[in-house]
CSV table of C-alpha atoms in Angstrom, one decimal:
chain,number,residue,atom,x,y,z
A,1,UNK,CA,-0.1,0.3,-0.3
A,2,UNK,CA,3.4,2.1,1.0
A,3,UNK,CA,4.0,1.3,-2.8
A,4,UNK,CA,0.5,2.2,-4.5
A,5,UNK,CA,0.7,5.4,-2.6
A,6,UNK,CA,3.4,6.5,-4.8
A,7,UNK,CA,2.9,6.5,-6.8
A,8,UNK,CA,1.5,10.0,-9.6
A,9,UNK,CA,-2.0,10.6,-10.9
A,10,UNK,CA,-3.5,6.4,-9.5
A,11,UNK,CA,-5.5,6.4,-6.3
A,12,UNK,CA,-6.8,3.4,-5.2
A,13,UNK,CA,-9.8,2.0,-3.5
A,14,UNK,CA,-10.0,-0.9,-1.5
A,15,UNK,CA,-12.3,-3.6,-1.3
A,16,UNK,CA,-13.5,-6.4,1.1
A,17,UNK,CA,-15.1,-9.7,0.6
A,18,UNK,CA,-15.9,-11.4,3.3
A,19,UNK,CA,-16.2,-15.7,2.1
A,20,UNK,CA,-17.5,-17.6,4.3
A,21,UNK,CA,-12.9,-19.4,5.3
A,22,UNK,CA,-11.3,-16.4,3.5
A,23,UNK,CA,-10.9,-12.5,3.9
A,24,UNK,CA,-10.3,-11.1,0.5
A,25,UNK,CA,-8.7,-7.7,-0.3
A,26,UNK,CA,-9.8,-5.9,-4.0
A,27,UNK,CA,-7.5,-2.9,-5.0
A,28,UNK,CA,-9.2,0.1,-7.6
A,29,UNK,CA,-6.6,1.3,-9.7
A,30,UNK,CA,-7.9,4.6,-11.1
A,31,UNK,CA,-6.3,6.5,-13.2
A,32,UNK,CA,-3.2,6.0,-15.6
A,33,UNK,CA,-2.3,2.9,-15.3
A,34,UNK,CA,-1.3,1.3,-18.4
A,35,UNK,CA,2.7,2.3,-17.4
A,36,UNK,CA,2.0,-0.4,-14.7
A,37,UNK,CA,4.3,-3.9,-15.6
A,38,UNK,CA,1.3,-6.5,-14.8
A,39,UNK,CA,4.3,-8.8,-13.6
A,40,UNK,CA,5.9,-6.4,-11.4
A,41,UNK,CA,2.6,-6.3,-9.1
A,42,UNK,CA,2.2,-9.2,-8.7
A,43,UNK,CA,5.9,-9.5,-7.7
A,44,UNK,CA,4.6,-6.6,-4.9
A,45,UNK,CA,3.9,-8.7,-1.6
A,46,UNK,CA,0.5,-10.5,-0.4
A,47,UNK,CA,-0.9,-9.5,-3.6
A,48,UNK,CA,-2.7,-13.2,-5.7
A,49,UNK,CA,-3.8,-11.8,-8.6
A,50,UNK,CA,-3.5,-9.4,-11.1
A,51,UNK,CA,-6.3,-8.6,-13.8
A,52,UNK,CA,-6.3,-4.6,-15.8
A,53,UNK,CA,-9.5,-3.6,-16.7
A,54,UNK,CA,-11.1,-4.4,-19.7
A,55,UNK,CA,-15.1,-2.5,-18.9
A,56,UNK,CA,-16.2,0.4,-17.7
A,57,UNK,CA,-17.6,-2.1,-14.9
A,58,UNK,CA,-14.9,-2.3,-13.2
A,59,UNK,CA,-16.1,-4.2,-10.2
A,60,UNK,CA,-18.6,-6.0,-11.4
A,61,UNK,CA,-16.9,-7.1,-14.8
A,62,UNK,CA,-15.2,-10.2,-15.8
A,63,UNK,CA,-12.8,-8.9,-17.8
A,64,UNK,CA,-11.5,-11.7,-19.6
A,65,UNK,CA,-11.5,-13.9,-16.1
A,66,UNK,CA,-12.5,-17.3,-17.0
A,67,UNK,CA,-11.9,-18.8,-14.1
A,68,UNK,CA,-13.0,-15.4,-11.5
A,69,UNK,CA,-15.9,-16.7,-9.8
A,70,UNK,CA,-18.0,-14.8,-8.0
A,71,UNK,CA,-20.2,-16.2,-5.3
A,72,UNK,CA,-22.3,-14.8,-2.5
A,73,UNK,CA,-24.6,-16.5,0.4
A,74,UNK,CA,-27.6,-14.6,2.2
A,75,UNK,CA,-29.7,-16.2,4.8
A,76,UNK,CA,-29.2,-19.7,3.9
A,77,UNK,CA,-28.7,-19.2,0.6
A,78,UNK,CA,-26.3,-19.1,-1.8
A,79,UNK,CA,-26.3,-17.3,-5.4
A,80,UNK,CA,-24.0,-18.1,-8.4
A,81,UNK,CA,-23.4,-18.1,-11.9
A,82,UNK,CA,-24.3,-22.3,-11.2
A,83,UNK,CA,-26.9,-21.9,-8.9
A,84,UNK,CA,-30.5,-21.9,-9.9
A,85,UNK,CA,-33.8,-20.5,-7.2
A,86,UNK,CA,-37.3,-20.0,-7.9
A,87,UNK,CA,-38.6,-16.4,-7.1
A,88,UNK,CA,-42.2,-17.4,-7.3
A,89,UNK,CA,-45.1,-15.1,-6.4
A,90,UNK,CA,-47.6,-12.7,-6.1
A,91,UNK,CA,-46.6,-9.5,-7.9
A,92,UNK,CA,-48.8,-7.1,-5.7
A,93,UNK,CA,-50.2,-7.5,-2.3
A,94,UNK,CA,-53.1,-7.9,-1.9
A,95,UNK,CA,-54.4,-9.6,0.7
A,96,UNK,CA,-52.9,-11.4,4.0
A,97,UNK,CA,-55.4,-15.0,2.9
A,98,UNK,CA,-53.7,-14.8,-0.4
A,99,UNK,CA,-50.2,-14.2,0.9
A,100,UNK,CA,-50.0,-16.8,2.6
A,101,UNK,CA,-51.6,-19.4,0.3
A,102,UNK,CA,-48.5,-18.6,-1.5
A,103,UNK,CA,-47.1,-18.6,0.6
A,104,UNK,CA,-48.1,-22.2,1.8
A,105,UNK,CA,-48.4,-24.1,-1.1
A,106,UNK,CA,-44.0,-22.5,-1.9
A,107,UNK,CA,-43.1,-24.9,1.4
A,108,UNK,CA,-45.2,-27.8,0.7
A,109,UNK,CA,-43.1,-27.6,-2.8
A,110,UNK,CA,-40.2,-27.4,-1.2
A,111,UNK,CA,-39.3,-23.8,-2.1
A,112,UNK,CA,-38.0,-21.1,0.7
A,113,UNK,CA,-37.9,-18.0,-2.1
A,114,UNK,CA,-40.3,-15.9,-3.0
A,115,UNK,CA,-41.7,-12.7,-5.1
A,116,UNK,CA,-44.4,-10.4,-2.7
A,117,UNK,CA,-44.7,-7.1,-4.1
A,118,UNK,CA,-45.4,-3.6,-1.5
A,119,UNK,CA,-44.0,-1.7,-3.2
A,120,UNK,CA,-45.1,-0.9,-6.7
A,121,UNK,CA,-44.3,1.7,-9.6
A,122,UNK,CA,-47.5,2.2,-12.2
A,123,UNK,CA,-46.6,3.4,-15.4
A,124,UNK,CA,-50.7,5.9,-14.6
A,125,UNK,CA,-50.2,8.1,-11.4
A,126,UNK,CA,-54.8,6.3,-11.2
A,127,UNK,CA,-53.6,2.8,-10.8
A,128,UNK,CA,-52.6,1.1,-7.8
A,129,UNK,CA,-48.9,1.4,-6.0
A,130,UNK,CA,-49.4,-1.3,-3.2
A,131,UNK,CA,-49.7,-1.4,0.0
A,132,UNK,CA,-46.6,0.0,1.0
A,133,UNK,CA,-44.4,-0.2,4.8
A,134,UNK,CA,-48.5,-1.4,6.0
A,135,UNK,CA,-48.4,-4.5,4.3
A,136,UNK,CA,-45.2,-5.5,5.8
A,137,UNK,CA,-45.4,-6.9,8.7
A,138,UNK,CA,-48.4,-10.0,7.9
A,139,UNK,CA,-45.9,-10.3,5.1
A,140,UNK,CA,-42.6,-11.2,7.3
A,141,UNK,CA,-44.5,-12.8,9.2
A,142,UNK,CA,-45.9,-15.5,6.6
A,143,UNK,CA,-42.6,-16.3,6.0
A,144,UNK,CA,-41.5,-16.9,9.2
A,145,UNK,CA,-44.1,-19.2,9.6
A,146,UNK,CA,-44.0,-20.8,6.5
A,147,UNK,CA,-40.0,-21.3,5.6
A,148,UNK,CA,-39.2,-19.0,3.5
A,149,UNK,CA,-36.1,-17.0,3.4
A,150,UNK,CA,-36.3,-15.0,1.0
A,151,UNK,CA,-38.8,-12.1,-0.5
A,152,UNK,CA,-37.6,-10.3,-3.5
A,153,UNK,CA,-39.8,-7.3,-2.9
A,154,UNK,CA,-39.2,-3.2,-5.0
A,155,UNK,CA,-38.0,-0.9,-3.4
A,156,UNK,CA,-38.6,3.0,-6.0
A,157,UNK,CA,-36.9,5.5,-2.4
A,158,UNK,CA,-35.0,5.3,0.1
A,159,UNK,CA,-37.1,5.6,2.7
A,160,UNK,CA,-38.5,2.2,1.6
A,161,UNK,CA,-35.4,0.5,2.9
A,162,UNK,CA,-35.7,2.1,6.2
A,163,UNK,CA,-40.2,0.9,6.8
A,164,UNK,CA,-37.1,-2.7,5.6
A,165,UNK,CA,-35.3,-2.1,8.1
A,166,UNK,CA,-37.9,-0.9,10.7
A,167,UNK,CA,-40.9,-4.0,10.5
A,168,UNK,CA,-38.1,-7.3,10.2
A,169,UNK,CA,-37.0,-5.8,13.3
A,170,UNK,CA,-40.2,-5.1,15.1
A,171,UNK,CA,-41.0,-8.4,13.7
A,172,UNK,CA,-37.2,-10.3,14.9
A,173,UNK,CA,-35.9,-10.9,11.6
A,174,UNK,CA,-38.3,-13.7,10.3
A,175,UNK,CA,-37.4,-13.3,6.6
A,176,UNK,CA,-34.3,-12.4,4.8
A,177,UNK,CA,-35.1,-9.1,1.6
A,178,UNK,CA,-33.7,-9.3,-1.5
A,179,UNK,CA,-34.3,-5.9,-2.8
A,180,UNK,CA,-35.3,-5.4,-6.5
A,181,UNK,CA,-34.7,-2.2,-8.5
A,182,UNK,CA,-37.3,-1.4,-11.3
A,183,UNK,CA,-36.8,-1.8,-14.9
A,184,UNK,CA,-38.6,2.2,-14.6
A,185,UNK,CA,-35.9,2.8,-11.8
A,186,UNK,CA,-32.7,1.6,-13.7
A,187,UNK,CA,-31.0,4.6,-15.2
A,188,UNK,CA,-31.9,5.9,-11.4
A,189,UNK,CA,-28.8,7.0,-10.4
A,190,UNK,CA,-29.6,8.2,-7.3
A,191,UNK,CA,-32.0,5.5,-5.4
A,192,UNK,CA,-29.1,3.2,-7.3
A,193,UNK,CA,-26.2,5.0,-5.5
A,194,UNK,CA,-28.7,4.6,-2.2
A,195,UNK,CA,-29.6,1.5,-2.3
A,196,UNK,CA,-26.1,0.2,-3.5
A,197,UNK,CA,-24.2,1.6,-0.5
A,198,UNK,CA,-26.7,-0.6,1.4
A,199,UNK,CA,-25.0,-4.2,2.6
A,200,UNK,CA,-27.5,-5.5,4.5
A,201,UNK,CA,-29.1,-6.6,1.8
A,202,UNK,CA,-28.3,-8.0,-1.5
A,203,UNK,CA,-30.0,-6.6,-5.1
A,204,UNK,CA,-32.3,-7.6,-7.8
A,205,UNK,CA,-31.8,-4.9,-10.2
A,206,UNK,CA,-33.9,-5.5,-13.9
A,207,UNK,CA,-33.0,-4.4,-17.1
A,208,UNK,CA,-34.6,-1.0,-18.3
A,209,UNK,CA,-37.8,-0.5,-20.8
A,210,UNK,CA,-35.6,0.6,-24.1
A,211,UNK,CA,-31.8,0.3,-23.6
A,212,UNK,CA,-29.0,-0.7,-23.7
A,213,UNK,CA,-28.0,-3.9,-22.3
A,214,UNK,CA,-24.3,-2.5,-21.9
A,215,UNK,CA,-26.2,1.1,-20.3
A,216,UNK,CA,-28.1,-2.0,-18.1
A,217,UNK,CA,-25.1,-3.8,-16.6
A,218,UNK,CA,-23.2,0.4,-16.2
A,219,UNK,CA,-26.7,0.6,-14.4
A,220,UNK,CA,-25.2,-2.6,-11.6
A,221,UNK,CA,-22.3,-0.8,-11.7
A,222,UNK,CA,-23.7,2.9,-9.2
A,223,UNK,CA,-24.6,-0.4,-7.4
A,224,UNK,CA,-21.3,-2.3,-7.1
A,225,UNK,CA,-19.3,1.6,-7.4
A,226,UNK,CA,-21.1,2.7,-4.0
A,227,UNK,CA,-20.1,-1.0,-2.4
A,228,UNK,CA,-22.8,-3.0,-2.3
A,229,UNK,CA,-21.1,-5.7,-4.1
A,230,UNK,CA,-24.0,-8.9,-4.1
A,231,UNK,CA,-26.3,-8.6,-7.3
A,232,UNK,CA,-28.6,-10.5,-9.3
A,233,UNK,CA,-28.9,-9.2,-13.0
A,234,UNK,CA,-32.5,-10.1,-14.3
A,235,UNK,CA,-33.9,-9.6,-17.7
A,236,UNK,CA,-36.9,-8.6,-18.4
A,237,UNK,CA,-38.0,-8.6,-21.7
A,238,UNK,CA,-37.7,-4.6,-24.3
A,239,UNK,CA,-40.1,-2.9,-24.4
A,240,UNK,CA,-40.9,-2.8,-28.0
A,241,UNK,CA,-44.3,-4.3,-30.8
A,242,UNK,CA,-41.5,-6.4,-31.6
A,243,UNK,CA,-42.6,-8.7,-29.1
A,244,UNK,CA,-46.2,-8.4,-30.0
A,245,UNK,CA,-48.1,-10.5,-29.0
A,246,UNK,CA,-45.9,-10.5,-26.1
A,247,UNK,CA,-46.3,-7.9,-23.7
A,248,UNK,CA,-41.8,-7.6,-24.4
A,249,UNK,CA,-39.6,-8.5,-27.0
A,250,UNK,CA,-37.9,-12.2,-25.4
A,251,UNK,CA,-34.0,-11.3,-24.4
A,252,UNK,CA,-33.5,-14.3,-22.6
A,253,UNK,CA,-30.1,-15.1,-25.1
A,254,UNK,CA,-28.7,-12.8,-23.0
A,255,UNK,CA,-27.9,-15.2,-20.1
A,256,UNK,CA,-24.8,-16.0,-21.6
A,257,UNK,CA,-23.5,-13.2,-22.6
A,258,UNK,CA,-24.5,-11.3,-18.9
A,259,UNK,CA,-22.0,-14.7,-17.7
A,260,UNK,CA,-18.9,-13.8,-20.6
A,261,UNK,CA,-19.0,-10.0,-19.4
A,262,UNK,CA,-19.7,-9.3,-16.1
A,263,UNK,CA,-19.5,-12.4,-12.1
A,264,UNK,CA,-23.4,-11.4,-11.7
A,265,UNK,CA,-25.8,-14.7,-11.1
A,266,UNK,CA,-28.6,-14.4,-14.0
A,267,UNK,CA,-32.5,-13.8,-13.3
A,268,UNK,CA,-35.5,-13.9,-15.7
A,269,UNK,CA,-38.7,-13.2,-15.7
A,270,UNK,CA,-41.1,-14.6,-18.1
A,271,UNK,CA,-44.1,-13.1,-16.5
A,272,UNK,CA,-42.7,-9.9,-17.5
A,273,UNK,CA,-41.9,-10.8,-20.7
A,274,UNK,CA,-44.7,-12.8,-21.7
A,275,UNK,CA,-47.4,-10.9,-19.9
A,276,UNK,CA,-50.7,-13.5,-21.6
A,277,UNK,CA,-51.6,-16.5,-20.5
A,278,UNK,CA,-51.8,-18.0,-23.8
A,279,UNK,CA,-51.1,-21.5,-24.7
A,280,UNK,CA,-50.0,-22.8,-28.1
A,281,UNK,CA,-50.6,-25.8,-29.3
A,282,UNK,CA,-48.2,-27.7,-27.9
A,283,UNK,CA,-50.5,-27.3,-24.7
A,284,UNK,CA,-48.4,-25.5,-23.1
A,285,UNK,CA,-48.4,-21.9,-22.3
A,286,UNK,CA,-46.1,-19.4,-23.6
A,287,UNK,CA,-44.9,-18.7,-20.3
A,288,UNK,CA,-43.2,-21.5,-19.9
A,289,UNK,CA,-42.3,-22.1,-23.2
A,290,UNK,CA,-40.0,-18.8,-22.5
A,291,UNK,CA,-38.5,-20.0,-18.7
A,292,UNK,CA,-37.7,-23.2,-21.3
A,293,UNK,CA,-35.8,-21.0,-22.9
A,294,UNK,CA,-34.3,-19.3,-20.0
A,295,UNK,CA,-33.1,-22.6,-18.1
A,296,UNK,CA,-31.7,-24.0,-20.3
A,297,UNK,CA,-29.5,-20.7,-21.5
A,298,UNK,CA,-27.9,-20.7,-17.9
A,299,UNK,CA,-30.1,-18.5,-15.9
A,300,UNK,CA,-29.2,-18.3,-12.1
A,301,UNK,CA,-32.9,-16.9,-10.3
A,302,UNK,CA,-36.2,-17.5,-12.0
A,303,UNK,CA,-38.8,-14.3,-11.1
A,304,UNK,CA,-43.0,-15.4,-11.7
A,305,UNK,CA,-45.9,-14.2,-11.0
A,306,UNK,CA,-48.5,-16.9,-9.3
A,307,UNK,CA,-51.5,-15.8,-7.5
A,308,UNK,CA,-54.2,-18.0,-5.6
A,309,UNK,CA,-56.3,-16.1,-7.8
A,310,UNK,CA,-55.9,-14.2,-10.4
A,311,UNK,CA,-59.0,-12.2,-11.8
A,312,UNK,CA,-58.6,-10.5,-7.7
A,313,UNK,CA,-55.3,-9.7,-8.8
A,314,UNK,CA,-54.3,-5.7,-8.2
A,315,UNK,CA,-51.8,-6.0,-10.2
A,316,UNK,CA,-51.3,-8.2,-13.5
A,317,UNK,CA,-53.9,-11.3,-12.7
A,318,UNK,CA,-53.7,-12.0,-16.2
A,319,UNK,CA,-50.2,-13.4,-16.3
A,320,UNK,CA,-50.1,-14.8,-13.3
A,321,UNK,CA,-49.9,-18.5,-12.6
A,322,UNK,CA,-52.6,-21.0,-11.1
A,323,UNK,CA,-51.3,-22.9,-7.1
A,324,UNK,CA,-52.0,-25.7,-8.8
A,325,UNK,CA,-49.8,-24.6,-11.4
A,326,UNK,CA,-47.4,-24.4,-9.1
A,327,UNK,CA,-45.6,-28.6,-9.1
A,328,UNK,CA,-45.9,-28.4,-13.1
A,329,UNK,CA,-44.1,-24.8,-13.8
A,330,UNK,CA,-41.1,-26.2,-10.7
A,331,UNK,CA,-40.8,-29.6,-12.4
A,332,UNK,CA,-40.9,-27.6,-16.2
A,333,UNK,CA,-37.6,-26.0,-15.1
A,334,UNK,CA,-36.2,-29.2,-13.4
A,335,UNK,CA,-36.3,-30.4,-17.0
A,336,UNK,CA,-35.3,-27.4,-18.6
A,337,UNK,CA,-32.3,-26.8,-16.1
A,338,UNK,CA,-31.2,-31.1,-16.5
A,339,UNK,CA,-31.1,-30.4,-20.3
A,340,UNK,CA,-28.6,-27.6,-19.3
A,341,UNK,CA,-26.1,-29.3,-17.4
A,342,UNK,CA,-26.2,-32.2,-20.2
A,343,UNK,CA,-25.5,-29.1,-22.6
A,344,UNK,CA,-22.5,-28.0,-20.5
A,345,UNK,CA,-21.6,-31.5,-20.1
A,346,UNK,CA,-21.3,-32.2,-23.7
A,347,UNK,CA,-18.7,-29.7,-24.3
A,348,UNK,CA,-16.0,-30.1,-21.2
A,349,UNK,CA,-13.3,-31.6,-22.3
A,350,UNK,CA,-12.5,-35.2,-21.6
């Protein structure tokens, strides 16, 4: 560090990553680093690896290092580019009865993660905006009752994090929360900085409505640059009439691209990509076909809408799957995942 302090026109920033057995310190050099010799930097005391940054996303980027893994554990669940978790649940929380029915179904099917929308940004100011902090106590308590470890929940303002903090404290921390940055807020840079500065909760950031993949990955980098490296990147379909009759143009072919460019786990959101329950002649719903496409491409998380009574749902009822379809959905995901693993094994060197 004394040597780094002596460098001219170069500053450095250190970040610490605590694993189960080891603590890793990453030091980022900023400025005119082209003149620095890689071999010499490797020879400095305590240096294990030297990487020359190749992309704008310094912290989350892979930078050509295929053997440079990244994983994190939160509330007993491990996230990385090899795992797969299903977050099935209510797009918007409406009643305690529906929340309990959803969580009971998840427990019966061996699931420990869900999605529950308390804060709902909407295109129209007259649409339902979510119950907000009023529903948090019963959502968290029911999660604890049914063994749900993590709830994916969108936030649109820093005050929402404070409300989640307080309610978890008041209810005795019965579960964990994965903060979600919705597509409308992907380039809300002040919100990204705020969410990135807290290290209590991991973050799921969705790709922006109609911006490039690079722009969305840089949005994720805002989170990491502020300190929170526990970031999952979600593909949720692109806003384009080219996707008709689906709600959005499905972009799940970018799952392996994000894996190659970054170290982030990748989530797919088939519900908001497709937006309907329509079936093809083979009897499968489009949303299941699309889910399988993402999983067979290596997705690490599936964010999907279910509802006990879609006709009574306050948000996105027409696209929600039914509780009795949950076992079928999970089995379909398992089949697609098995196919992905077989494909990977096929191309492994002997």
